[in-house]
mmCIF file of N, CA and C in Angstrom:
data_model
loop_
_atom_site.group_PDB
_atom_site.id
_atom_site.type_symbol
_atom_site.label_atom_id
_atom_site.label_comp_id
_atom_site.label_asym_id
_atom_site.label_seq_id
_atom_site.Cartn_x
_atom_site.Cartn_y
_atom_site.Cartn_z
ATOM 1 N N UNK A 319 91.370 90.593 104.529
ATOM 2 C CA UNK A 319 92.401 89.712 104.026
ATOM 3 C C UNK A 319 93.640 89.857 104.902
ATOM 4 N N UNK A 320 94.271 88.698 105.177
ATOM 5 C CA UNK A 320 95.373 88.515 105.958
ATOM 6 C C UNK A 320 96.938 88.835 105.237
ATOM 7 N N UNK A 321 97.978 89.047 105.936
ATOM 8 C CA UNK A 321 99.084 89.080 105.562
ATOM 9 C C UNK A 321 99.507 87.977 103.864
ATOM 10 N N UNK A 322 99.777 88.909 103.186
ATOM 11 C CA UNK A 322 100.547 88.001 102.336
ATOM 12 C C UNK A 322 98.950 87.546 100.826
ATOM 13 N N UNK A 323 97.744 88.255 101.462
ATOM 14 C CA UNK A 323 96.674 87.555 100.834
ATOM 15 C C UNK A 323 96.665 88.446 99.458
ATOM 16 N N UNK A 324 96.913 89.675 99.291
ATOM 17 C CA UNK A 324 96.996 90.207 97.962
ATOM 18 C C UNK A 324 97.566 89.376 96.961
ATOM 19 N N UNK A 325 99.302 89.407 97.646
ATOM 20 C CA UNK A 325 99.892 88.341 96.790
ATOM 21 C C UNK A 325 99.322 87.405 96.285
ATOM 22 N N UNK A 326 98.545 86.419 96.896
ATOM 23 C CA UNK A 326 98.078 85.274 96.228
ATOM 24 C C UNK A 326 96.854 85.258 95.463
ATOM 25 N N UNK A 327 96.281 86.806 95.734
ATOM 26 C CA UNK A 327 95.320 86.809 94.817
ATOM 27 C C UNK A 327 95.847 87.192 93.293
ATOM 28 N N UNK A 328 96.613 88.808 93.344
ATOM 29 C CA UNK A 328 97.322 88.561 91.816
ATOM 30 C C UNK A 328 97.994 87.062 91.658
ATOM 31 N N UNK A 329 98.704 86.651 91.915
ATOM 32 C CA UNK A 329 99.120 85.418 91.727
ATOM 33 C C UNK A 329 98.163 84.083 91.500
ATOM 34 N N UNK A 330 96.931 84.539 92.089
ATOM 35 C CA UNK A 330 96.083 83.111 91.639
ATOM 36 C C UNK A 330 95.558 83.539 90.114
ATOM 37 N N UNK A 331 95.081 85.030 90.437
ATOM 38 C CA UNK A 331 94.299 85.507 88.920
ATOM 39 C C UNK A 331 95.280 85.607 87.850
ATOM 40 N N UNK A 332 96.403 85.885 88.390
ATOM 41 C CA UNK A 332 96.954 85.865 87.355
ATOM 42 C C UNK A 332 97.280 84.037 86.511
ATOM 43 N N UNK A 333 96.892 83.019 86.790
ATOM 44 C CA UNK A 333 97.050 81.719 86.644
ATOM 45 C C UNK A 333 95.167 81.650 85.719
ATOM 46 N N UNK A 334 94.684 82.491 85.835
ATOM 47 C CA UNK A 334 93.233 82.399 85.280
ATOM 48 C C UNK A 334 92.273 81.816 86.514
ATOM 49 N N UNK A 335 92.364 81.600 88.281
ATOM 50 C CA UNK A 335 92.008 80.761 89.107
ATOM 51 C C UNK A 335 91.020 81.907 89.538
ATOM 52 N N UNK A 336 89.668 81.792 89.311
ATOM 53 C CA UNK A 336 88.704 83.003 90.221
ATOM 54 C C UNK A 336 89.216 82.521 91.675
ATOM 55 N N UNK A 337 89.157 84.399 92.195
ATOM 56 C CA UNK A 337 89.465 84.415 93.303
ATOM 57 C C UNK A 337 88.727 85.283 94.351
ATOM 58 N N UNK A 338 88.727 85.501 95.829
ATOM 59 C CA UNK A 338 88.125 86.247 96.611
ATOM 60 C C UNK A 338 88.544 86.265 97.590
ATOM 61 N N UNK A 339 88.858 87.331 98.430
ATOM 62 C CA UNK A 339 89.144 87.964 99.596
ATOM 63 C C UNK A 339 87.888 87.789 100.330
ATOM 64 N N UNK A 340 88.278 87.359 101.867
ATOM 65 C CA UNK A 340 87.651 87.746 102.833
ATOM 66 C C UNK A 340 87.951 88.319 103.686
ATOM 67 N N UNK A 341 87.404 89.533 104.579
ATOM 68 C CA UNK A 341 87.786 89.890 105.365
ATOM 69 C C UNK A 341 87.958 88.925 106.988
ATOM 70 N N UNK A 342 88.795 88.933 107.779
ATOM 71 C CA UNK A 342 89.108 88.140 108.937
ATOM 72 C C UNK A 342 88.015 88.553 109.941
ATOM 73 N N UNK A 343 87.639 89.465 109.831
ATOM 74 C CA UNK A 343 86.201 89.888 111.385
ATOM 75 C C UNK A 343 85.100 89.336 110.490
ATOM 76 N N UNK A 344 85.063 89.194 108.645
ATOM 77 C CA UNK A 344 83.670 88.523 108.475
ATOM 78 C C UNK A 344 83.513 87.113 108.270
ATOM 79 N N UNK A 345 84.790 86.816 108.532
ATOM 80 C CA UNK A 345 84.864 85.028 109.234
ATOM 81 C C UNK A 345 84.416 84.439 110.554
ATOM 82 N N UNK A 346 85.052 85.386 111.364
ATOM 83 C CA UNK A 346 85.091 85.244 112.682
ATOM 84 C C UNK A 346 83.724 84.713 113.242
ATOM 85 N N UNK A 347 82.811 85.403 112.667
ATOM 86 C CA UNK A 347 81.318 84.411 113.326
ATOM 87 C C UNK A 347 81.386 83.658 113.098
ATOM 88 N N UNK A 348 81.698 82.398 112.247
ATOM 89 C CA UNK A 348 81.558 81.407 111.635
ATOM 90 C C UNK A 348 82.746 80.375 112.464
ATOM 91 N N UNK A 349 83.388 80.625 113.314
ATOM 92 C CA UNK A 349 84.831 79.968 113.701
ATOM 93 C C UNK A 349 83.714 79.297 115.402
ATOM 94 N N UNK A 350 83.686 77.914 114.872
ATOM 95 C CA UNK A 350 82.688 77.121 116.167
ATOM 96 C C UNK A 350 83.682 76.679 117.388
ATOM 97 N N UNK A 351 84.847 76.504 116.989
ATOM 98 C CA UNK A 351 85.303 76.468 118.050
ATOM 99 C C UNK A 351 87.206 76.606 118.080
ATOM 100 N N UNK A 352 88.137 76.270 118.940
ATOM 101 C CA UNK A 352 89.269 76.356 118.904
ATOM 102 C C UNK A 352 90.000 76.936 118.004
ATOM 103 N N UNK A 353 90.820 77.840 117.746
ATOM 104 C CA UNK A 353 91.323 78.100 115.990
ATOM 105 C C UNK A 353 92.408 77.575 115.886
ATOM 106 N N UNK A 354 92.720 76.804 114.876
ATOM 107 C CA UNK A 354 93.561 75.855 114.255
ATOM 108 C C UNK A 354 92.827 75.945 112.948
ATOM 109 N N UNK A 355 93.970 75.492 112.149
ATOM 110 C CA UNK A 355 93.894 75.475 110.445
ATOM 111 C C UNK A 355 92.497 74.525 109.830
ATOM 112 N N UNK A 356 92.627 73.458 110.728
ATOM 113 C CA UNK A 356 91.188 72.678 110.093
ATOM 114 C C UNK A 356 89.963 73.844 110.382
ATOM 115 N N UNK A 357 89.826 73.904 111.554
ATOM 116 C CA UNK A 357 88.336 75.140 112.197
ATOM 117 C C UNK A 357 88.430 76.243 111.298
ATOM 118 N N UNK A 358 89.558 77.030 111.071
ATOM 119 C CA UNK A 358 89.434 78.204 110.018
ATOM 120 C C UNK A 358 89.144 78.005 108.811
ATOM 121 N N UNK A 359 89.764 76.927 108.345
ATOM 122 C CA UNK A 359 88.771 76.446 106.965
ATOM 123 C C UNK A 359 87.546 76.196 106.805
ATOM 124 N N UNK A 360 87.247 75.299 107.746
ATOM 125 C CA UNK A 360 85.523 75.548 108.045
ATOM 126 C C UNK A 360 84.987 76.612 108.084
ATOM 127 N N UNK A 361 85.503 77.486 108.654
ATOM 128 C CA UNK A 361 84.481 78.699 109.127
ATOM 129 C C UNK A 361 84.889 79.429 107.702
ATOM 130 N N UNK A 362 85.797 79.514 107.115
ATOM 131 C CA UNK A 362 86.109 80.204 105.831
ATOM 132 C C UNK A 362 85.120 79.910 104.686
ATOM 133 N N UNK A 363 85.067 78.450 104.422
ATOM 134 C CA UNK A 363 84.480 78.028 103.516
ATOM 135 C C UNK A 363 82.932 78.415 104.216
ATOM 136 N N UNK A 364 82.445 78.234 105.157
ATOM 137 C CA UNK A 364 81.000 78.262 105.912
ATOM 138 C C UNK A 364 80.889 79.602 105.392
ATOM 139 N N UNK A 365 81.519 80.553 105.098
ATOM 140 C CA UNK A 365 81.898 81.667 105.505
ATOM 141 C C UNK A 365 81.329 82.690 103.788
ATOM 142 N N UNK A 366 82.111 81.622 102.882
ATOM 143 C CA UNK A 366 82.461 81.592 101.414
ATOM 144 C C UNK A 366 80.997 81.482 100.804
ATOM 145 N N UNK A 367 80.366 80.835 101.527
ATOM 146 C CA UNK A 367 79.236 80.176 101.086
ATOM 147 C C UNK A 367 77.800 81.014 101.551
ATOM 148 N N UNK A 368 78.101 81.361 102.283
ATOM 149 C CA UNK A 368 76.360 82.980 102.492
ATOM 150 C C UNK A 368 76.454 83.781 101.104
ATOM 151 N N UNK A 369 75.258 84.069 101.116
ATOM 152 C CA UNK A 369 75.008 84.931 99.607
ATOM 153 C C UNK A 369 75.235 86.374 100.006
ATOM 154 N N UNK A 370 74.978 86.415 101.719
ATOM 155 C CA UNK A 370 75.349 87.631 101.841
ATOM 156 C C UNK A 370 76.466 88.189 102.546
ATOM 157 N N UNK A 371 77.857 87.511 101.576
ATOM 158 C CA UNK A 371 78.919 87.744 102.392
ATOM 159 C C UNK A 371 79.624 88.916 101.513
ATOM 160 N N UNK A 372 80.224 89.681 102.032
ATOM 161 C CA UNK A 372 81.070 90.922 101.346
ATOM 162 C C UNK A 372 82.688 90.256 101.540
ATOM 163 N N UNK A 373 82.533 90.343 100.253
ATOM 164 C CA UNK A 373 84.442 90.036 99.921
ATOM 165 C C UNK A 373 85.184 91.154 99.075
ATOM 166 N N UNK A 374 86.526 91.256 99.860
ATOM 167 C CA UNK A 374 86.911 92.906 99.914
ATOM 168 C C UNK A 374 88.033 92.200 98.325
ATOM 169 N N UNK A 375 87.742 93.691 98.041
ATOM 170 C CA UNK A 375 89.067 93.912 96.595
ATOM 171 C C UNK A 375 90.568 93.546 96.824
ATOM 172 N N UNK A 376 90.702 92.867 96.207
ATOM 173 C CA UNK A 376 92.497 92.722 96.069
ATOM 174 C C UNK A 376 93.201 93.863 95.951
ATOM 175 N N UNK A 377 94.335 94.322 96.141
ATOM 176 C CA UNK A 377 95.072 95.461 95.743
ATOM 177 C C UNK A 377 96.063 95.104 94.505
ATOM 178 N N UNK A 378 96.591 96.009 94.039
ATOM 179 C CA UNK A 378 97.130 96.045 92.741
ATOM 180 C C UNK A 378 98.425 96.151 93.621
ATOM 181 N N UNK A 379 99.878 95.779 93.283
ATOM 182 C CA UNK A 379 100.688 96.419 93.613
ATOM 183 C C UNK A 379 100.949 97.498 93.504
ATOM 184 N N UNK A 380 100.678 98.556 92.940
ATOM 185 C CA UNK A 380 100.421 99.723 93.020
ATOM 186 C C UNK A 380 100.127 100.399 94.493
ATOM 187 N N UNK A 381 98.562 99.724 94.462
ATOM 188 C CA UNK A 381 97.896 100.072 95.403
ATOM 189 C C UNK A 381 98.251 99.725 96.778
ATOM 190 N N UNK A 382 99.376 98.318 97.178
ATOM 191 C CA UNK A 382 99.408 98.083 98.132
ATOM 192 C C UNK A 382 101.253 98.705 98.088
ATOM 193 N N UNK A 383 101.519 99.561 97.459
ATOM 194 C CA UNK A 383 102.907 100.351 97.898
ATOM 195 C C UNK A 383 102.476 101.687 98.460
ATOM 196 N N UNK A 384 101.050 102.235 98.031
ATOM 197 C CA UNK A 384 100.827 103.438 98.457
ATOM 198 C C UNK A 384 100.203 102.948 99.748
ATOM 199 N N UNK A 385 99.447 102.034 100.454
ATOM 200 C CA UNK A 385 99.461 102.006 101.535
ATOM 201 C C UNK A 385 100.343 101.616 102.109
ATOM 202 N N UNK A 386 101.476 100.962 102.123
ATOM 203 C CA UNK A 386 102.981 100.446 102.857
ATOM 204 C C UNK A 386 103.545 102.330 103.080
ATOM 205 N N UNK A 387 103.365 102.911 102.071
ATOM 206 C CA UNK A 387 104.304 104.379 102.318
ATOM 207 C C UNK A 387 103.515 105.254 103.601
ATOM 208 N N UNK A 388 101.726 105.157 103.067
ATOM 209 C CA UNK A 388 100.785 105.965 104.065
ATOM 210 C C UNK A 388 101.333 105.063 105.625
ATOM 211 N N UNK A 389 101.315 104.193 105.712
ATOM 212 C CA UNK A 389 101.765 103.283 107.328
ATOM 213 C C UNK A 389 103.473 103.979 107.696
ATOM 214 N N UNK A 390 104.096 104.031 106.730
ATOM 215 C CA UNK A 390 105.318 104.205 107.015
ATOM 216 C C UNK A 390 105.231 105.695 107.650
ATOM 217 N N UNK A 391 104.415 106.577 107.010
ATOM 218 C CA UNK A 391 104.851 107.944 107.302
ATOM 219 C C UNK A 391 103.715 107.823 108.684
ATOM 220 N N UNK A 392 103.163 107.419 108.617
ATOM 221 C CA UNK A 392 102.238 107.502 110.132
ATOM 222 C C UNK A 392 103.188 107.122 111.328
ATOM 223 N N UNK A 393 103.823 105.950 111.354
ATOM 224 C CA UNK A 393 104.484 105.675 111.961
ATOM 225 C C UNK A 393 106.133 106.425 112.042
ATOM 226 N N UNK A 394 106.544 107.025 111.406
ATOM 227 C CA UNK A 394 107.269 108.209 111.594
ATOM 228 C C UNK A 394 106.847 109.793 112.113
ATOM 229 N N UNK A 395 105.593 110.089 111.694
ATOM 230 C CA UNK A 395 104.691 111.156 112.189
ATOM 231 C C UNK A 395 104.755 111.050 113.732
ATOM 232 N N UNK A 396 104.397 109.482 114.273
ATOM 233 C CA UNK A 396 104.125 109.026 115.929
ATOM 234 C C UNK A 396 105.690 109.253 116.225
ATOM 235 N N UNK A 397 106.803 108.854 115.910
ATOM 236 C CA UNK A 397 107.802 108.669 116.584
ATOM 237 C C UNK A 397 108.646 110.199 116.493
ATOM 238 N N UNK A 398 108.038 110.784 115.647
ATOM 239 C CA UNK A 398 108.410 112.436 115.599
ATOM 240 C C UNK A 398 107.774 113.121 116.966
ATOM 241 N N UNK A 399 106.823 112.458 117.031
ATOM 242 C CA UNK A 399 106.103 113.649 118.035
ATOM 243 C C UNK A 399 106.276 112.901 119.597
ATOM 244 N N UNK A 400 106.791 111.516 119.437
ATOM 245 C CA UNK A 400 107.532 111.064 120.416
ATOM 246 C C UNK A 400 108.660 111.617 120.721
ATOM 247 N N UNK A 401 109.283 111.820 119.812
ATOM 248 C CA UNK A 401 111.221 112.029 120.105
ATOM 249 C C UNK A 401 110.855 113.932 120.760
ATOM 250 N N UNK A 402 109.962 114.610 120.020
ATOM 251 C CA UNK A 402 109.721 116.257 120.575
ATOM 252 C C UNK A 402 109.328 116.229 121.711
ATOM 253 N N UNK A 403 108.197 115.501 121.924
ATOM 254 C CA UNK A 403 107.789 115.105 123.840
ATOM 255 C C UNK A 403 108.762 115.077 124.341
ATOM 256 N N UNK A 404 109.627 114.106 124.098
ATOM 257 C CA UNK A 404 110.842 113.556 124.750
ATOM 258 C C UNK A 404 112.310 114.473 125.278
ATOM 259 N N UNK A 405 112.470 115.333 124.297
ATOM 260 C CA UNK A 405 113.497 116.494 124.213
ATOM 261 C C UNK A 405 112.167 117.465 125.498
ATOM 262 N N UNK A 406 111.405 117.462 125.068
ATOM 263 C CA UNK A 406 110.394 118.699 126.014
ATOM 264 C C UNK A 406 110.744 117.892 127.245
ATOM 265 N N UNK A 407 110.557 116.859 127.690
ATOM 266 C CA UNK A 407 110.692 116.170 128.957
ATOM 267 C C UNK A 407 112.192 116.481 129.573
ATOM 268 N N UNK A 408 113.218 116.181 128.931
ATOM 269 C CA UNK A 408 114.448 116.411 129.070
ATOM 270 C C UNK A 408 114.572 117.941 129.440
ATOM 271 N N UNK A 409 114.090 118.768 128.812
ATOM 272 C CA UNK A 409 114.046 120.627 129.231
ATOM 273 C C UNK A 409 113.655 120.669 130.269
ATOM 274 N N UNK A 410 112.640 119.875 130.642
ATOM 275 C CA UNK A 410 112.320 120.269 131.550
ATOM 276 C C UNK A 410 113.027 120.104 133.155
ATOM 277 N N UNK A 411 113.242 119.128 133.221
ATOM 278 C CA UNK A 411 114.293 118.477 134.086
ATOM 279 C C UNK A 411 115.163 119.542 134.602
ATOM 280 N N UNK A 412 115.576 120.354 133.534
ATOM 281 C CA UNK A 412 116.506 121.280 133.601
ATOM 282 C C UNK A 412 115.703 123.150 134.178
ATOM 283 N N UNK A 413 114.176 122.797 133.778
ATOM 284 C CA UNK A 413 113.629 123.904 134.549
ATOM 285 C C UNK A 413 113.736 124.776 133.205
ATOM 286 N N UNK A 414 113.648 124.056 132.171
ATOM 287 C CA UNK A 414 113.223 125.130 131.060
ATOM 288 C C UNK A 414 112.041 124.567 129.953
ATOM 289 N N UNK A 415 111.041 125.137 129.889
ATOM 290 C CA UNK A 415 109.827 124.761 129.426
ATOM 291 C C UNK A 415 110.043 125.705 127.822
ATOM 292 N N UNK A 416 109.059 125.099 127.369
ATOM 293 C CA UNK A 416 109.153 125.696 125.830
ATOM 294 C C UNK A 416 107.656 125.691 125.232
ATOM 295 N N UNK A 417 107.059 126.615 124.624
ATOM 296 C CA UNK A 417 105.702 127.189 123.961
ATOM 297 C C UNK A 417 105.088 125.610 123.540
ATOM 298 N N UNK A 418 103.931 126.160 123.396
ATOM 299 C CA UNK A 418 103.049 124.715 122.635
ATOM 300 C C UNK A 418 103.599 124.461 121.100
ATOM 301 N N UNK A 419 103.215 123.691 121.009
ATOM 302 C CA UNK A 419 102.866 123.646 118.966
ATOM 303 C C UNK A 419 104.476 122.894 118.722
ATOM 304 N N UNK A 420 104.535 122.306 117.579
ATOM 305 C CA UNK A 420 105.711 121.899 116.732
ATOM 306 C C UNK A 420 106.483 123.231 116.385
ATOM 307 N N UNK A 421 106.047 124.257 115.575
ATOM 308 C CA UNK A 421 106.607 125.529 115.271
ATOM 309 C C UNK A 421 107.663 126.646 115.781
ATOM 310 N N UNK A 422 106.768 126.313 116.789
ATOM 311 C CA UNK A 422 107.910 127.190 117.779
ATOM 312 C C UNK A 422 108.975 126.338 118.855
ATOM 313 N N UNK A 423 108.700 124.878 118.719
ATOM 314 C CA UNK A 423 109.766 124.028 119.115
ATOM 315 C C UNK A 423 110.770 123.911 118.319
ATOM 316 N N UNK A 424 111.021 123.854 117.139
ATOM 317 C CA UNK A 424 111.906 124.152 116.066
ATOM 318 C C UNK A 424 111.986 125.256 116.303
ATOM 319 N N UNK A 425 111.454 126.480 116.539
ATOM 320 C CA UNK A 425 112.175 127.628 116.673
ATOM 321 C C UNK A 425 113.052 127.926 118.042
ATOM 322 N N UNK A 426 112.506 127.444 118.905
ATOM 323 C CA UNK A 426 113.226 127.566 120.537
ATOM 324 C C UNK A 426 114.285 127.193 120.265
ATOM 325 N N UNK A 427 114.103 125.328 119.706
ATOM 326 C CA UNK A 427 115.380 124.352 120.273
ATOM 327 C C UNK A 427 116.703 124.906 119.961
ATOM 328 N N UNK A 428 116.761 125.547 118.521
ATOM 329 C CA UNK A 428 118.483 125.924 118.697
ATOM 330 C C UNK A 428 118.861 126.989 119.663
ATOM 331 N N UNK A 429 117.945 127.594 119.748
ATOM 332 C CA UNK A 429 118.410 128.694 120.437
ATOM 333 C C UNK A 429 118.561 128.015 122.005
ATOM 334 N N UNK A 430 118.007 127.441 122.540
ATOM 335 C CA UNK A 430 118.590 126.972 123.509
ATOM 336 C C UNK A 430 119.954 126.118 123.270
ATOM 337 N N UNK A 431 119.818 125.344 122.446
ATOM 338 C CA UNK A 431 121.300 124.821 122.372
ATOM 339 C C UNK A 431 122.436 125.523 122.279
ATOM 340 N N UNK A 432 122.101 126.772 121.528
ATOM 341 C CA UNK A 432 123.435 127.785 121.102
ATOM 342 C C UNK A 432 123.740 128.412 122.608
ATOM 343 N N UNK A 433 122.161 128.395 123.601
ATOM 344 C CA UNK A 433 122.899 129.582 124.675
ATOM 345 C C UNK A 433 123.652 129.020 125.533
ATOM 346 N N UNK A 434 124.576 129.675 126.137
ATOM 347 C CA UNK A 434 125.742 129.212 126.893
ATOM 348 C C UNK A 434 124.981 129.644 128.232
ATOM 349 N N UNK A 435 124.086 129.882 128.845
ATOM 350 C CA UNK A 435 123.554 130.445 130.065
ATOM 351 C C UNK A 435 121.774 129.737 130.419
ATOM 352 N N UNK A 436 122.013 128.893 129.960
ATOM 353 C CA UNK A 436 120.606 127.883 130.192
ATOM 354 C C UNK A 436 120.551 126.823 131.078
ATOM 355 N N UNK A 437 121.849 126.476 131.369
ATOM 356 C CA UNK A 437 121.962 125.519 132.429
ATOM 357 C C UNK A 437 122.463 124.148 132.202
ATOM 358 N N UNK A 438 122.423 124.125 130.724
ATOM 359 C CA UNK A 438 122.491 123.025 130.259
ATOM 360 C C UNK A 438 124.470 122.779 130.220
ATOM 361 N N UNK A 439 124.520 121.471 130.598
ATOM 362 C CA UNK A 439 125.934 121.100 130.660
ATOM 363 C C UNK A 439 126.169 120.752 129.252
ATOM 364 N N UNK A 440 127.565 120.697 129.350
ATOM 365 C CA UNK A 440 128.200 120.216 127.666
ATOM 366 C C UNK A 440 127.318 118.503 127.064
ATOM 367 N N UNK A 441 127.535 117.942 127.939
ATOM 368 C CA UNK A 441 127.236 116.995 128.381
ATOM 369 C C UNK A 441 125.503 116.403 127.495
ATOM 370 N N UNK A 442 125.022 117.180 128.124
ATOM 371 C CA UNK A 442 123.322 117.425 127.877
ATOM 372 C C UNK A 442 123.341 118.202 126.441
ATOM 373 N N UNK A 443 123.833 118.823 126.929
ATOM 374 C CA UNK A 443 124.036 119.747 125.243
ATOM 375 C C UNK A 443 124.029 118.929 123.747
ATOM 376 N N UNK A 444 125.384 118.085 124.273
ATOM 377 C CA UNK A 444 125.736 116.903 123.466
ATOM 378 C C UNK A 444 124.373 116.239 122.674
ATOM 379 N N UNK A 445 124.081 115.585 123.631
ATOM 380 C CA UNK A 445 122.635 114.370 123.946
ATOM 381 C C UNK A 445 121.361 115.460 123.122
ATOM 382 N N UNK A 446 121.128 116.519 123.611
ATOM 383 C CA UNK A 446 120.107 117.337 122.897
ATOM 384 C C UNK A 446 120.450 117.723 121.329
ATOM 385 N N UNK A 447 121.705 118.055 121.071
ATOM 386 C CA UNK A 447 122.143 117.878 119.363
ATOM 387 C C UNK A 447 121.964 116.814 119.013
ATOM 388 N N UNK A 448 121.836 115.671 119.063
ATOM 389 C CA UNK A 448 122.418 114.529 118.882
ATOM 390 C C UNK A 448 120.604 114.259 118.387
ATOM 391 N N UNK A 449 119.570 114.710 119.235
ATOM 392 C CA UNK A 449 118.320 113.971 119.704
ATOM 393 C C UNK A 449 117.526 114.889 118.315
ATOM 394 N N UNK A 450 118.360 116.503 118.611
ATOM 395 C CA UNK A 450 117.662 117.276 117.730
ATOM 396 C C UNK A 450 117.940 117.138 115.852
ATOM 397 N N UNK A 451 119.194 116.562 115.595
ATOM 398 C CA UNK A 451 119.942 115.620 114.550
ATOM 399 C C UNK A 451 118.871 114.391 114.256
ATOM 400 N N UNK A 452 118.729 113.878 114.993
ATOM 401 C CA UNK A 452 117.643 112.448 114.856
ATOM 402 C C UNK A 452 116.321 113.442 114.398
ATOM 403 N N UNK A 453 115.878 114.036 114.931
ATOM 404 C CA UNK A 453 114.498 115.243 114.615
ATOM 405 C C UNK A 453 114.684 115.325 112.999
ATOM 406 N N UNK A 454 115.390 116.254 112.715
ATOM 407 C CA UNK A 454 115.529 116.914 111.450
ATOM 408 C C UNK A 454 115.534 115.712 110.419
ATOM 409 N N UNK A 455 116.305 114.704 110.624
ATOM 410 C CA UNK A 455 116.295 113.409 110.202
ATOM 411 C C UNK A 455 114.925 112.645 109.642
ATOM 412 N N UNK A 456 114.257 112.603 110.591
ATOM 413 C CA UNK A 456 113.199 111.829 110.605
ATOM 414 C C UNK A 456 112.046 112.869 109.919
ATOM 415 N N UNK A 457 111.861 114.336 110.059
ATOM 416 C CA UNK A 457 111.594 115.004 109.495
ATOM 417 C C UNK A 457 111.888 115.037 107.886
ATOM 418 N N UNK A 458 112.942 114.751 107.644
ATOM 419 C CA UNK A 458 113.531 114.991 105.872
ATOM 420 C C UNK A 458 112.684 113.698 105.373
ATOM 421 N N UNK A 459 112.763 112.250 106.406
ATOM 422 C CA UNK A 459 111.963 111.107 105.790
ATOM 423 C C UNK A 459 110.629 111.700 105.753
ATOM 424 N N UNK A 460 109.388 111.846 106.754
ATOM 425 C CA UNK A 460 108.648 112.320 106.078
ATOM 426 C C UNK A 460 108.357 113.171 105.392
ATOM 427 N N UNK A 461 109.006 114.540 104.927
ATOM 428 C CA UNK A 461 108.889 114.884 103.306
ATOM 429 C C UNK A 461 108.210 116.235 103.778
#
């Protein structure tokens, strides 16, 4: 089911209108040529009409807030472990490398920030609080 298709299924059932989801890859054989709105209806309805077609469950709103949250934190998970690459890339530049793992990157990073003998200018210093602030941040969102 496409964007927006839950909605219209509570919304049709809820009117008393039987309803059904299809999935978009178990249309797709059925689409003969160009896609435009007339051809997708064809192939939908062509589609509607096999006995052996699988049509997927509607979600409850319920159900489609707990997957909006699971996407959200995935996509904060990726940009966490983007922004730590990213600070690691920046160290390095500077000729200071730091242990594997998440764990002990939270444990290094302040301590490099606090030392006054790392190489790092005020400057950089700045930019690395600032990056490591965004960290902790994005950390408190995912939980």
């Amino acid at each position: 089911a496409c964007g927006g298709a839950n909605h219209w299924y509570r919304t049709f059932m809820g009117m008393g209108i039987p309803t059904q989801l299809i999935s978009p890859q178990h249309v797709k054989p059925y689409v003969k040529s160009n896609k435009n709105d007339r051809n997708d209806a064809q192939a939908i309805a062509e589609a509607a009409s096999r006995a052996s077609m699988r049509f997927v469950q509607g979600k409850t709103v319920e159900q489609q807030d707990v997957q909006a949250l699971l996407k959200i934190r995935d996509r904060l998970v990726k940009s966490r472990t983007a922004l730590i690459n990213e600070i690691r890339g920046l160290l390095q530049e500077y000729g200071l490398t730091m242990a594997r793992g998440a764990k002990r990157f939270y444990e290094e990073l302040p301590l490099i920030l606090a030392s006054e003998t790392v190489g790092l200018t005020p400057r950089m210093k700045r930019v690395l609080n600032c990056l490591y602030t965004e960290l902790l941040n994005r950390d408190e969102a995912i939980g």
